[in-house]
PDB file of C-alpha atoms and ligand atoms in Angstrom:
ATOM      1  CA  MET A 185     -17.218 -13.947   4.851  1.00  0.00           C
ATOM      2  CA  LEU A 186     -17.027 -15.805   1.484  1.00  0.00           C
ATOM      3  CA  GLU A 187     -13.288 -16.235   2.069  1.00  0.00           C
ATOM      4  CA  ALA A 188     -14.099 -17.951   5.423  1.00  0.00           C
ATOM      5  CA  PHE A 189     -16.518 -20.261   4.058  1.00  0.00           C
ATOM      6  CA  VAL A 190     -14.112 -21.313   1.166  1.00  0.00           C
ATOM      7  CA  ASP A 191     -11.357 -21.527   3.705  1.00  0.00           C
ATOM      8  CA  LEU A 192     -13.656 -23.946   5.898  1.00  0.00           C
ATOM      9  CA  PHE A 193     -14.804 -26.189   3.414  1.00  0.00           C
ATOM     10  CA  LEU A 194     -12.382 -26.598   0.488  1.00  0.00           C
ATOM     11  CA  PRO A 195      -8.778 -27.914   1.142  1.00  0.00           C
ATOM     12  CA  PRO A 196      -6.026 -25.120   0.458  1.00  0.00           C
ATOM     13  CA  ARG A 197      -4.263 -25.160  -2.682  1.00  0.00           C
ATOM     14  CA  CYS A 198      -0.581 -24.127  -3.100  1.00  0.00           C
ATOM     15  CA  GLY A 199      -0.183 -20.680  -4.545  1.00  0.00           C
ATOM     16  CA  GLY A 200       3.127 -21.723  -6.084  1.00  0.00           C
ATOM     17  CA  CYS A 201       2.467 -25.139  -7.508  1.00  0.00           C
ATOM     18  CA  GLY A 202      -1.205 -25.687  -7.249  1.00  0.00           C
ATOM     19  CA  ALA A 203      -0.890 -28.848  -5.142  1.00  0.00           C
ATOM     20  CA  LEU A 204      -3.663 -29.348  -2.551  1.00  0.00           C
ATOM     21  CA  GLY A 205      -3.185 -29.448   1.198  1.00  0.00           C
ATOM     22  CA  ALA A 206      -1.199 -25.941   1.837  1.00  0.00           C
ATOM     23  CA  LEU A 207      -1.607 -22.440   0.930  1.00  0.00           C
ATOM     24  CA  TYR A 208       2.236 -22.514   0.340  1.00  0.00           C
ATOM     25  CA  CYS A 209       3.643 -26.153   0.473  1.00  0.00           C
ATOM     26  CA  ALA A 210       6.877 -27.139   1.877  1.00  0.00           C
ATOM     27  CA  GLY A 211       8.482 -27.845  -1.480  1.00  0.00           C
ATOM     28  CA  CYS A 212       7.677 -24.287  -2.791  1.00  0.00           C
ATOM     29  CA  ARG A 213       9.009 -22.813   0.462  1.00  0.00           C
ATOM     30  CA  ARG A 214      12.155 -24.709  -0.308  1.00  0.00           C
ATOM     31  CA  ARG A 215      12.446 -23.664  -3.937  1.00  0.00           C
ATOM     32  CA  THR A 216      11.789 -19.966  -2.892  1.00  0.00           C
ATOM     33  CA  ARG A 217      15.200 -18.291  -3.613  1.00  0.00           C
ATOM     34  CA  ARG A 218      15.860 -15.929  -0.791  1.00  0.00           C
ATOM     35  CA  LEU A 219      18.217 -12.867  -1.844  1.00  0.00           C
ATOM     36  CA  GLU A 220      21.589 -13.859  -0.955  1.00  0.00           C
ATOM     37  CA  GLU A 221      24.672 -11.662   0.208  1.00  0.00           C
ATOM     38  CA  PRO A 222      26.431  -9.753  -0.897  1.00  0.00           C
ATOM     39  CA  THR A 223      23.610  -7.257  -1.016  1.00  0.00           C
ATOM     40  CA  CYS A 224      23.631  -3.568  -1.677  1.00  0.00           C
ATOM     41  CA  GLY A 225      23.555  -1.672   1.763  1.00  0.00           C
ATOM     42  CA  ARG A 226      20.919   0.603   0.618  1.00  0.00           C
ATOM     43  CA  CYS A 227      18.772  -1.020  -1.792  1.00  0.00           C
ATOM     44  CA  GLY A 228      19.245  -4.826  -0.769  1.00  0.00           C
ATOM     45  CA  ALA A 229      19.654  -5.811  -4.511  1.00  0.00           C
ATOM     46  CA  GLU A 230      22.070  -8.792  -4.976  1.00  0.00           C
ATOM     47  CA  VAL A 231      25.608  -7.292  -6.230  1.00  0.00           C
ATOM     48  CA  GLU A 232      28.641  -8.975  -7.391  1.00  0.00           C
ATOM     49  CA  HIS A 233      30.932  -8.057  -4.981  1.00  0.00           C
ATOM     50  CA  ALA A 234      30.521  -6.929  -1.454  1.00  0.00           C
ATOM     51  CA  ARG A 235      32.058  -3.513  -1.886  1.00  0.00           C
ATOM     52  CA  ALA A 236      30.364  -2.918  -5.519  1.00  0.00           C
ATOM     53  CA  SER A 237      27.912   0.036  -5.453  1.00  0.00           C
ATOM     54  CA  CYS A 238      24.878  -0.734  -7.244  1.00  0.00           C
ATOM     55  CA  GLY A 239      24.270   2.852  -8.471  1.00  0.00           C
ATOM     56  CA  CYS A 240      21.126   3.342  -6.410  1.00  0.00           C
ATOM     57  CA  LYS A 241      21.885   6.291  -4.584  1.00  0.00           C
ATOM     58  CA  ALA A 242      20.450   8.675  -7.046  1.00  0.00           C
ATOM     59  CA  ARG A 243      16.920   6.873  -6.938  1.00  0.00           C
ATOM     60  CA  ILE A 244      16.704   5.624  -3.470  1.00  0.00           C
ATOM     61  CA  ARG A 245      16.627   9.115  -1.661  1.00  0.00           C
ATOM     62  CA  SER A 246      13.793   9.304   0.767  1.00  0.00           C
ATOM     63  CA  LEU A 247      13.912   5.245   1.973  1.00  0.00           C
ATOM     64  CA  THR A 248      16.323   4.570   4.810  1.00  0.00           C
ATOM     65  CA  ARG A 249      16.579   1.071   3.197  1.00  0.00           C
ATOM     66  CA  LEU A 250      14.760  -1.111   0.705  1.00  0.00           C
ATOM     67  CA  ARG A 251      14.832  -5.027   1.473  1.00  0.00           C
ATOM     68  CA  SER A 252      13.045  -7.953  -0.174  1.00  0.00           C
ATOM     69  CA  ALA A 253      12.607 -11.427   1.096  1.00  0.00           C
ATOM     70  CA  ALA A 254      12.893 -13.366  -2.290  1.00  0.00           C
ATOM     71  CA  ALA A 255      14.170 -13.328  -5.945  1.00  0.00           C
ATOM     72  CA  TYR A 256      11.065 -12.651  -8.217  1.00  0.00           C
ATOM     73  CA  GLU A 257      11.002 -16.059  -9.919  1.00  0.00           C
ATOM     74  CA  GLY A 258       9.534 -19.536  -9.416  1.00  0.00           C
ATOM     75  CA  PRO A 259       6.900 -20.530  -6.973  1.00  0.00           C
ATOM     76  CA  VAL A 260       6.918 -16.970  -5.213  1.00  0.00           C
ATOM     77  CA  GLU A 261       6.196 -15.341  -8.511  1.00  0.00           C
ATOM     78  CA  LYS A 262       3.388 -17.573  -9.273  1.00  0.00           C
ATOM     79  CA  ALA A 263       2.031 -17.159  -5.780  1.00  0.00           C
ATOM     80  CA  LEU A 264       2.411 -13.307  -5.974  1.00  0.00           C
ATOM     81  CA  HIS A 265       0.481 -13.369  -9.313  1.00  0.00           C
ATOM     82  CA  ARG A 266      -2.475 -15.350  -7.992  1.00  0.00           C
ATOM     83  CA  PHE A 267      -2.649 -13.229  -5.098  1.00  0.00           C
ATOM     84  CA  LYS A 268      -2.822 -10.054  -7.026  1.00  0.00           C
ATOM     85  CA  TYR A 269      -4.667 -11.083  -9.981  1.00  0.00           C
ATOM     86  CA  GLU A 270      -6.779 -14.205  -9.218  1.00  0.00           C
ATOM     87  CA  GLY A 271      -8.091 -12.997  -6.088  1.00  0.00           C
ATOM     88  CA  ARG A 272      -6.321 -15.480  -3.872  1.00  0.00           C
ATOM     89  CA  ARG A 273      -6.387 -13.487  -0.726  1.00  0.00           C
ATOM     90  CA  PRO A 274      -5.672 -16.015   1.689  1.00  0.00           C
ATOM     91  CA  LEU A 275      -2.233 -16.254   0.265  1.00  0.00           C
ATOM     92  CA  ARG A 276      -1.461 -13.064   2.246  1.00  0.00           C
ATOM     93  CA  ARG A 277      -0.655 -15.496   5.102  1.00  0.00           C
ATOM     94  CA  PRO A 278       2.385 -17.437   3.509  1.00  0.00           C
ATOM     95  CA  LEU A 279       3.564 -14.546   1.889  1.00  0.00           C
ATOM     96  CA  ALA A 280       3.539 -12.143   4.948  1.00  0.00           C
ATOM     97  CA  LEU A 281       5.321 -15.068   6.718  1.00  0.00           C
ATOM     98  CA  LEU A 282       8.207 -14.696   4.146  1.00  0.00           C
ATOM     99  CA  LEU A 283       8.226 -10.933   4.951  1.00  0.00           C
ATOM    100  CA  ALA A 284       8.248 -11.695   8.813  1.00  0.00           C
ATOM    101  CA  GLU A 285      11.174 -14.252   8.422  1.00  0.00           C
ATOM    102  CA  ARG A 286      13.171 -11.844   6.417  1.00  0.00           C
ATOM    103  CA  LEU A 287      12.456  -8.883   9.009  1.00  0.00           C
ATOM    104  CA  ALA A 288      13.766 -11.294  11.756  1.00  0.00           C
ATOM    105  CA  VAL A 289      17.062 -12.382   9.599  1.00  0.00           C
ATOM    106  CA  GLU A 290      17.822  -8.669   8.920  1.00  0.00           C
ATOM    107  CA  GLY A 291      17.450  -7.815  12.597  1.00  0.00           C
ATOM    108  CA  LEU A 292      15.263  -4.927  11.322  1.00  0.00           C
ATOM    109  CA  ALA A 293      13.089  -2.827  13.999  1.00  0.00           C
ATOM    110  CA  ALA A 294      10.314  -0.642  13.462  1.00  0.00           C
ATOM    111  CA  GLU A 295       7.257   1.133  15.359  1.00  0.00           C
ATOM    112  CA  ALA A 296       4.548   0.556  12.928  1.00  0.00           C
ATOM    113  CA  VAL A 297       3.625  -0.965   9.243  1.00  0.00           C
ATOM    114  CA  THR A 298       2.107   0.905   6.579  1.00  0.00           C
ATOM    115  CA  TRP A 299       1.846  -0.061   2.800  1.00  0.00           C
ATOM    116  CA  VAL A 300       1.905   1.239  -0.679  1.00  0.00           C
ATOM    117  CA  PRO A 301      -1.804   2.441  -1.649  1.00  0.00           C
ATOM    118  CA  LEU A 302      -3.695   1.769  -4.911  1.00  0.00           C
ATOM    119  CA  HIS A 303      -5.528   4.672  -6.602  1.00  0.00           C
ATOM    120  CA  PRO A 304      -9.209   4.002  -5.478  1.00  0.00           C
ATOM    121  CA  ALA A 305     -10.405   3.436  -8.852  1.00  0.00           C
ATOM    122  CA  ARG A 306      -7.913   0.597  -9.185  1.00  0.00           C
ATOM    123  CA  LYS A 307      -8.732  -0.818  -5.707  1.00  0.00           C
ATOM    124  CA  ARG A 308     -12.523  -0.853  -6.629  1.00  0.00           C
ATOM    125  CA  ARG A 309     -11.679  -2.824  -9.629  1.00  0.00           C
ATOM    126  CA  ARG A 310      -9.684  -5.518  -7.760  1.00  0.00           C
ATOM    127  CA  GLY A 311     -11.656  -5.460  -4.807  1.00  0.00           C
ATOM    128  CA  TYR A 312      -8.450  -5.127  -2.509  1.00  0.00           C
ATOM    129  CA  ASN A 313      -5.031  -3.612  -2.097  1.00  0.00           C
ATOM    130  CA  GLN A 314      -2.591  -6.475  -2.158  1.00  0.00           C
ATOM    131  CA  ALA A 315       0.212  -4.415  -0.141  1.00  0.00           C
ATOM    132  CA  GLU A 316      -2.500  -3.488   2.480  1.00  0.00           C
ATOM    133  CA  LEU A 317      -3.468  -7.228   3.010  1.00  0.00           C
ATOM    134  CA  LEU A 318       0.397  -7.970   3.196  1.00  0.00           C
ATOM    135  CA  GLY A 319       0.935  -5.068   5.533  1.00  0.00           C
ATOM    136  CA  ARG A 320      -1.881  -5.822   7.788  1.00  0.00           C
ATOM    137  CA  GLU A 321      -0.908  -9.399   8.076  1.00  0.00           C
ATOM    138  CA  LEU A 322       2.660  -8.503   8.735  1.00  0.00           C
ATOM    139  CA  ALA A 323       1.635  -6.151  11.530  1.00  0.00           C
ATOM    140  CA  ARG A 324      -0.334  -8.846  13.132  1.00  0.00           C
ATOM    141  CA  LEU A 325       2.419 -11.405  12.926  1.00  0.00           C
ATOM    142  CA  CYS A 326       5.017  -9.025  14.611  1.00  0.00           C
ATOM    143  CA  GLY A 327       2.540  -7.259  17.046  1.00  0.00           C
ATOM    144  CA  LEU A 328       2.874  -3.777  15.407  1.00  0.00           C
ATOM    145  CA  PRO A 329       0.409  -1.075  14.654  1.00  0.00           C
ATOM    146  CA  ALA A 330      -0.943  -1.096  11.268  1.00  0.00           C
ATOM    147  CA  LEU A 331      -1.188   2.567  10.000  1.00  0.00           C
ATOM    148  CA  ALA A 332      -3.458   3.301   7.078  1.00  0.00           C
ATOM    149  CA  GLY A 333      -3.300   6.808   5.592  1.00  0.00           C
ATOM    150  CA  LEU A 334      -1.140   6.891   2.332  1.00  0.00           C
ATOM    151  CA  VAL A 335      -3.347   8.176  -0.622  1.00  0.00           C
ATOM    152  CA  ARG A 336      -2.410   7.893  -4.117  1.00  0.00           C
ATOM    153  CA  LEU A 337      -3.303  11.082  -5.793  1.00  0.00           C
ATOM    154  CA  ARG A 338      -2.906   9.937  -9.444  1.00  0.00           C
ATOM    155  CA  ASP A 339      -3.615   6.536 -11.022  1.00  0.00           C
ATOM    156  CA  THR A 340      -0.181   6.343 -12.515  1.00  0.00           C
ATOM    157  CA  PRO A 341       0.337   4.263 -15.490  1.00  0.00           C
ATOM    158  CA  PRO A 342       1.875   0.853 -14.708  1.00  0.00           C
ATOM    159  CA  GLN A 343       5.663   0.929 -14.250  1.00  0.00           C
ATOM    160  CA  VAL A 344       6.023  -2.156 -16.659  1.00  0.00           C
ATOM    161  CA  GLY A 345       8.122  -0.988 -19.655  1.00  0.00           C
ATOM    162  CA  LEU A 346       9.369   2.260 -18.199  1.00  0.00           C
ATOM    163  CA  ASP A 347      13.203   2.915 -17.794  1.00  0.00           C
ATOM    164  CA  ARG A 348      14.448   3.960 -14.332  1.00  0.00           C
ATOM    165  CA  LEU A 349      14.029   7.766 -14.937  1.00  0.00           C
ATOM    166  CA  ARG A 350      10.669   7.528 -16.442  1.00  0.00           C
ATOM    167  CA  ARG A 351       9.593   5.312 -13.446  1.00  0.00           C
ATOM    168  CA  GLN A 352      11.026   7.843 -11.040  1.00  0.00           C
ATOM    169  CA  ALA A 353       9.165  10.831 -12.939  1.00  0.00           C
ATOM    170  CA  ASN A 354       5.905   8.798 -13.149  1.00  0.00           C
ATOM    171  CA  VAL A 355       5.555   8.499  -9.338  1.00  0.00           C
ATOM    172  CA  ALA A 356       7.015  11.430  -8.107  1.00  0.00           C
ATOM    173  CA  GLY A 357       4.394  13.524  -5.857  1.00  0.00           C
ATOM    174  CA  ALA A 358       1.930  10.788  -6.649  1.00  0.00           C
ATOM    175  CA  PHE A 359       1.196  10.164  -2.831  1.00  0.00           C
ATOM    176  CA  HIS A 360       0.251  12.033   0.321  1.00  0.00           C
ATOM    177  CA  TRP A 361      -0.133  11.012   3.911  1.00  0.00           C
ATOM    178  CA  GLU A 362      -3.684  11.479   5.348  1.00  0.00           C
ATOM    179  CA  GLY A 363      -3.391   9.184   8.358  1.00  0.00           C
ATOM    180  CA  PRO A 364      -2.642   9.720  12.026  1.00  0.00           C
ATOM    181  CA  GLU A 365       0.325  11.765  13.382  1.00  0.00           C
ATOM    182  CA  LEU A 366       3.548  10.009  12.512  1.00  0.00           C
ATOM    183  CA  GLY A 367       5.550  11.693  15.393  1.00  0.00           C
ATOM    184  CA  ARG A 368       8.955  10.439  14.145  1.00  0.00           C
ATOM    185  CA  ARG A 369       7.995   6.769  14.337  1.00  0.00           C
ATOM    186  CA  SER A 370      10.091   4.486  12.289  1.00  0.00           C
ATOM    187  CA  LEU A 371       8.094   2.630   9.709  1.00  0.00           C
ATOM    188  CA  VAL A 372       7.950  -0.624   7.565  1.00  0.00           C
ATOM    189  CA  LEU A 373       6.604   0.176   4.293  1.00  0.00           C
ATOM    190  CA  VAL A 374       5.209  -2.838   2.435  1.00  0.00           C
ATOM    191  CA  ASP A 375       4.689  -3.862  -1.189  1.00  0.00           C
ATOM    192  CA  ASP A 376       4.190  -7.040  -2.950  1.00  0.00           C
ATOM    193  CA  VAL A 377       7.223  -6.407  -5.519  1.00  0.00           C
ATOM    194  CA  ALA A 378       9.923  -4.066  -6.085  1.00  0.00           C
ATOM    195  CA  THR A 379      11.893  -3.258  -9.419  1.00  0.00           C
ATOM    196  CA  THR A 380      13.687   0.051  -9.052  1.00  0.00           C
ATOM    197  CA  GLY A 381      12.081   0.868  -5.798  1.00  0.00           C
ATOM    198  CA  ALA A 382      10.824   4.260  -7.335  1.00  0.00           C
ATOM    199  CA  THR A 383       7.199   3.656  -6.103  1.00  0.00           C
ATOM    200  CA  LEU A 384       8.393   2.924  -2.533  1.00  0.00           C
ATOM    201  CA  ASP A 385      10.739   5.811  -2.540  1.00  0.00           C
ATOM    202  CA  ALA A 386       7.891   8.359  -3.513  1.00  0.00           C
ATOM    203  CA  CYS A 387       5.683   6.954  -0.662  1.00  0.00           C
ATOM    204  CA  ALA A 388       8.744   7.141   1.618  1.00  0.00           C
ATOM    205  CA  ALA A 389       8.782  10.805   0.566  1.00  0.00           C
ATOM    206  CA  ALA A 390       5.179  11.493   1.516  1.00  0.00           C
ATOM    207  CA  LEU A 391       5.883   9.753   4.763  1.00  0.00           C
ATOM    208  CA  LYS A 392       8.841  11.825   5.677  1.00  0.00           C
ATOM    209  CA  ALA A 393       6.955  15.050   4.564  1.00  0.00           C
ATOM    210  CA  ALA A 394       4.359  14.023   7.204  1.00  0.00           C
ATOM    211  CA  GLY A 395       6.885  13.711   9.912  1.00  0.00           C
ATOM    212  CA  ALA A 396       7.943   9.923   9.854  1.00  0.00           C
ATOM    213  CA  GLY A 397      11.191   8.750  11.045  1.00  0.00           C
ATOM    214  CA  PRO A 398      13.287   5.996   9.172  1.00  0.00           C
ATOM    215  CA  VAL A 399      11.470   4.340   6.554  1.00  0.00           C
ATOM    216  CA  ILE A 400      12.228   0.928   5.507  1.00  0.00           C
ATOM    217  CA  GLY A 401      10.753  -0.276   2.134  1.00  0.00           C
ATOM    218  CA  PHE A 402      10.092  -4.147   2.317  1.00  0.00           C
ATOM    219  CA  THR A 403       8.565  -6.282  -0.291  1.00  0.00           C
ATOM    220  CA  VAL A 404       8.020 -10.063  -0.766  1.00  0.00           C
ATOM    221  CA  ALA A 405      10.045 -10.180  -4.122  1.00  0.00           C
ATOM    222  CA  ARG A 406      12.429  -8.359  -6.060  1.00  0.00           C
ATOM    223  CA  VAL A 407      12.852  -8.195  -9.802  1.00  0.00           C
ATOM    224  CA  LYS A 408      16.226  -8.493 -10.890  1.00  0.00           C
ATOM    225  CA  LEU A 409      17.341  -5.478 -12.977  1.00  0.00           C
TER     226      LEU A 409
HETATM  227 ZN1  LIG B 783       3.687 -25.565  -3.911  1.00  0.00          ZN
HETATM  228 ZN1  LIG B 784      21.604  -0.492  -4.208  1.00  0.00          ZN
END
């Protein structure tokens, strides 16, 4: 309600550079660095050579693939920060558009969209789950059903500063599916940012355990390891 009111009476401000006029201006769209080939076939990270293995096989176990639209830098990093920590919910629209464009470029198909959940206590504090807003917007853009149902059982400490193995241990078994019957459906699993993919992989394990088909992890941005 309040968001709709503000949208109506104030000109939008760019989440990347702060300029008035658009939620994510043409200049910032141009400066958004899309991930470039060659990328790892499994985890989607940029690699030096097309045949180079990025060493992700041990940690990406349940996800069929992991893909991201852009590198976590420049205007998209700023916009994601404002979206997540400054309550700029309307930024879900240009950010989900980056996701939808990448989905089309990669030629990825899925039957439904879901997202990485926040622990209820954290969601109460923030007022919303940024991954849910992105997932629902992407589902709308693609004409797919949005499936709620992943539950975070533990409020895991932030992944920042943990190495790969600790990240994996930190989130293992932290998620559970309590949504509708998945019936082998293929899913796109949305989050805002991926680093090692440990959180997305732990979510995919819960989705698989609940009967999901292939699960594609999908984020707006990727932190370079
Ligand atoms: Zn801008
Ligand atoms: Zn990889």
